[in-house]
Amino acid sequence: MEKSPSCSSLGPGGLDMGRAVFKTVHHSVPPSPSGRPTKISVVGAGHVGMAIAQTILTQDLADVLALVDANPDKLRGEMLDLQHAAAFLPRTTILSSVDFSSTAGSDLCIVTAGARQIPGESRLNLIHRNVELFQKIIPAVAAKSPECMLLIVSNPVDVLTFVAWKLSKFPPNRVIGSGTNLDSSRFRFLIADHLQVNAQDVQAYIIGEHGDSSVALWSSISVGGVDLLSCLEKEEINYEKETLEKIHKAVVDSAYEVINLKGYTSWAIGYSAASLARTLLRDQRRIHPVSVLAKGLHGISGEVFLSLPVQLGRGGVLGVTNVHLTEEEAQRLRRSAETVLEVQSQLEI
């Protein structure tokens, strides 16, 4: 009796369960075949960009790593500092340039560059300055690597991912924002720390805007396969909604705490971005909460990028998980979308 090489087809005539689990992103295109060395470019050699670059190197995610920054001395210094560690790292060619020549032929371009907020400057004015910066960066990156995937890390990430999508003219499945991937990691850590379990055994997502209007999906939290809220109710363990809100607030405030203490965040976002790079370039098809085009999902009608749990792989966004939201969670997500859309409406894109 001949055995099937896999269980991808189940039942008489096959059973396509994927259609029930994932929804496609509008106007997606399949990935282009690639047999050449894997190349990642990082635009912006600040604290975040270099944390990402360092993590990519130590995790052996690229054959070629290209760095771009407007400051030539700092850029060369960072490149040399990394090159001098060659004896302790997997073999990776490290390039740098103040223009975008070194990024040509990239598989993944990670954008961390962004203007810093001037004391007394409004958030909207900062966004306008970052849009102006993106108008120089994104078309140049897209021209050098027309088949690449874009991963936007610069803040406000949801708005700038939308801007990158418009400027690059890429299909939306190849333009991704780091979104709430790190927020969700913080969320999982806090729950795991409270329960004294490994964070990898906790499934929990923060979705929506990467910011104050984000939404904690309490209804879908599971620990070792156990539905958390259902378990509490079954065991007749009382919990206050305010307690849950405090945990969510701790997630939102955690970045501010790190910034107040050390002046910036770097290592956690470095690991977060490297995790996304690994999933994308190695076609791991893992689920990550990242900023994607949310139009048509959960009652959202506008062209807005928000974080939702999605399956990522070599083609970028392969599908958006059909996660169940309570009516309250769905309403909060739509309000989060309105918050981002209000900002977008004031941009000239």
Short mmCIF file of C-alpha atoms in Angstrom, two decimals, residues 166-309:
data_model
loop_
_atom_site.label_atom_id
_atom_site.label_comp_id
_atom_site.label_asym_id
_atom_site.label_seq_id
_atom_site.Cartn_x
_atom_site.Cartn_y
_atom_site.Cartn_z
CA LYS A 166 1.70 53.77 -1.83
CA LEU A 167 5.19 54.96 -2.72
CA SER A 168 6.60 51.54 -3.65
CA LYS A 169 3.56 50.51 -5.73
CA PHE A 170 4.23 46.97 -4.48
CA PRO A 171 1.37 44.51 -3.99
CA PRO A 172 0.19 44.77 -0.36
CA ASN A 173 1.32 41.27 0.58
CA ARG A 174 4.95 42.41 0.07
CA VAL A 175 4.66 45.49 2.33
CA ILE A 176 4.58 44.68 6.04
CA GLY A 177 4.90 46.74 9.19
CA SER A 178 6.54 45.35 12.33
CA GLY A 179 3.30 46.44 14.03
CA THR A 180 2.39 44.69 17.28
CA ASN A 181 4.76 41.74 16.88
CA LEU A 182 6.83 43.11 19.77
CA ASP A 183 3.76 44.28 21.73
CA SER A 184 2.42 40.74 21.54
CA SER A 185 5.76 39.38 22.78
CA ARG A 186 5.55 41.73 25.77
CA PHE A 187 1.94 40.63 26.32
CA ARG A 188 2.94 36.95 26.27
CA PHE A 189 5.82 37.65 28.65
CA LEU A 190 3.59 39.37 31.22
CA ILE A 191 1.04 36.54 31.14
CA ALA A 192 3.77 33.86 31.27
CA ASP A 193 5.55 35.64 34.10
CA HIS A 194 2.31 35.75 36.12
CA LEU A 195 1.60 32.05 35.49
CA GLN A 196 5.26 30.99 35.83
CA VAL A 197 5.34 29.26 32.44
CA ASN A 198 7.49 29.65 29.35
CA ALA A 199 6.32 32.53 27.13
CA GLN A 200 6.50 30.21 24.11
CA ASP A 201 3.62 28.21 25.61
CA VAL A 202 1.39 31.29 25.69
CA GLN A 203 -0.65 32.25 22.63
CA ALA A 204 -1.79 35.87 22.98
CA TYR A 205 -2.11 38.75 20.53
CA ILE A 206 -2.22 42.52 20.60
CA ILE A 207 -3.79 43.80 17.37
CA GLY A 208 -4.74 47.12 15.78
CA GLU A 209 -2.59 50.23 15.92
CA HIS A 210 0.93 49.97 17.31
CA GLY A 211 0.08 52.54 19.93
CA ASP A 212 -2.46 53.64 22.51
CA SER A 213 -5.50 52.36 20.57
CA SER A 214 -4.19 48.79 20.29
CA VAL A 215 -6.52 45.93 21.20
CA ALA A 216 -5.70 43.01 23.50
CA LEU A 217 -7.43 39.82 22.32
CA TRP A 218 -8.30 38.36 25.71
CA SER A 219 -10.91 36.08 24.18
CA SER A 220 -8.30 34.10 22.24
CA ILE A 221 -5.55 33.68 24.87
CA SER A 222 -4.48 30.10 25.43
CA VAL A 223 -1.80 28.61 27.68
CA GLY A 224 -0.64 25.14 26.69
CA GLY A 225 -3.83 24.77 24.64
CA VAL A 226 -6.06 25.85 27.56
CA ASP A 227 -8.44 28.74 26.84
CA LEU A 228 -7.55 31.16 29.64
CA LEU A 229 -10.82 33.02 30.17
CA SER A 230 -12.97 29.90 29.75
CA CYS A 231 -10.78 28.11 32.28
CA LEU A 232 -11.19 30.93 34.81
CA GLU A 233 -14.95 30.83 34.37
CA LYS A 234 -15.08 27.03 34.59
CA GLU A 235 -13.06 27.06 37.80
CA GLU A 236 -15.25 29.90 39.08
CA ILE A 237 -12.24 32.12 39.55
CA ASN A 238 -13.29 35.75 39.65
CA TYR A 239 -11.34 38.30 37.71
CA GLU A 240 -11.91 41.98 37.24
CA LYS A 241 -11.94 43.56 33.80
CA GLU A 242 -9.82 46.35 35.27
CA THR A 243 -7.09 43.80 35.99
CA LEU A 244 -6.99 42.78 32.34
CA GLU A 245 -6.88 46.43 31.29
CA LYS A 246 -3.92 47.02 33.61
CA ILE A 247 -1.97 44.24 31.91
CA HIS A 248 -2.75 45.73 28.49
CA LYS A 249 -1.70 49.19 29.71
CA ALA A 250 1.56 47.71 31.00
CA VAL A 251 2.22 46.42 27.46
CA VAL A 252 1.53 49.84 25.92
CA ASP A 253 3.62 51.66 28.54
CA SER A 254 6.56 49.24 28.51
CA ALA A 255 8.29 50.91 25.55
CA TYR A 256 7.97 54.31 27.24
CA GLU A 257 9.51 52.87 30.38
CA VAL A 258 12.52 51.52 28.47
CA ILE A 259 12.95 54.86 26.68
CA ASN A 260 12.78 56.77 29.96
CA LEU A 261 15.39 54.47 31.50
CA LYS A 262 17.94 54.06 28.68
CA GLY A 263 16.88 56.68 26.14
CA TYR A 264 15.71 54.34 23.37
CA THR A 265 14.56 50.80 22.64
CA SER A 266 16.72 48.49 20.56
CA TRP A 267 17.31 44.86 21.56
CA ALA A 268 13.70 43.69 21.73
CA ILE A 269 12.77 45.26 18.38
CA GLY A 270 16.00 43.79 16.96
CA TYR A 271 14.92 40.29 17.92
CA SER A 272 11.36 40.98 16.75
CA ALA A 273 12.47 42.12 13.29
CA ALA A 274 14.94 39.22 12.98
CA SER A 275 12.14 36.80 13.86
CA LEU A 276 10.03 38.27 11.06
CA ALA A 277 12.99 38.08 8.65
CA ARG A 278 13.52 34.40 9.48
CA THR A 279 9.85 33.56 8.91
CA LEU A 280 9.71 35.47 5.63
CA LEU A 281 12.97 34.37 4.02
CA ARG A 282 12.91 30.75 5.18
CA ASP A 283 9.24 30.36 4.29
CA GLN A 284 8.43 29.16 7.79
CA ARG A 285 4.74 30.11 7.49
CA ARG A 286 4.51 31.13 11.13
CA ILE A 287 1.75 33.35 12.49
CA HIS A 288 2.82 36.86 13.48
CA PRO A 289 0.74 39.92 14.44
CA VAL A 290 2.06 42.49 11.96
CA SER A 291 0.72 45.56 10.19
CA VAL A 292 -0.98 44.62 6.93
CA LEU A 293 -3.66 46.06 4.65
CA ALA A 294 -6.82 45.49 6.72
CA LYS A 295 -9.38 46.70 4.19
CA GLY A 296 -12.38 44.35 4.07
CA LEU A 297 -11.50 42.58 7.32
CA HIS A 298 -13.56 42.77 10.54
CA GLY A 299 -15.75 45.53 9.11
CA ILE A 300 -12.87 47.85 8.17
CA SER A 301 -13.61 49.60 4.87
CA GLY A 302 -10.75 52.09 4.50
CA GLU A 303 -7.25 51.54 3.11
CA VAL A 304 -5.47 51.24 6.43
CA PHE A 305 -2.61 49.12 7.72
CA LEU A 306 -3.20 47.56 11.12
CA SER A 307 -1.76 44.58 12.97
CA LEU A 308 -3.62 41.30 12.64
CA PRO A 309 -2.37 37.73 13.13
#
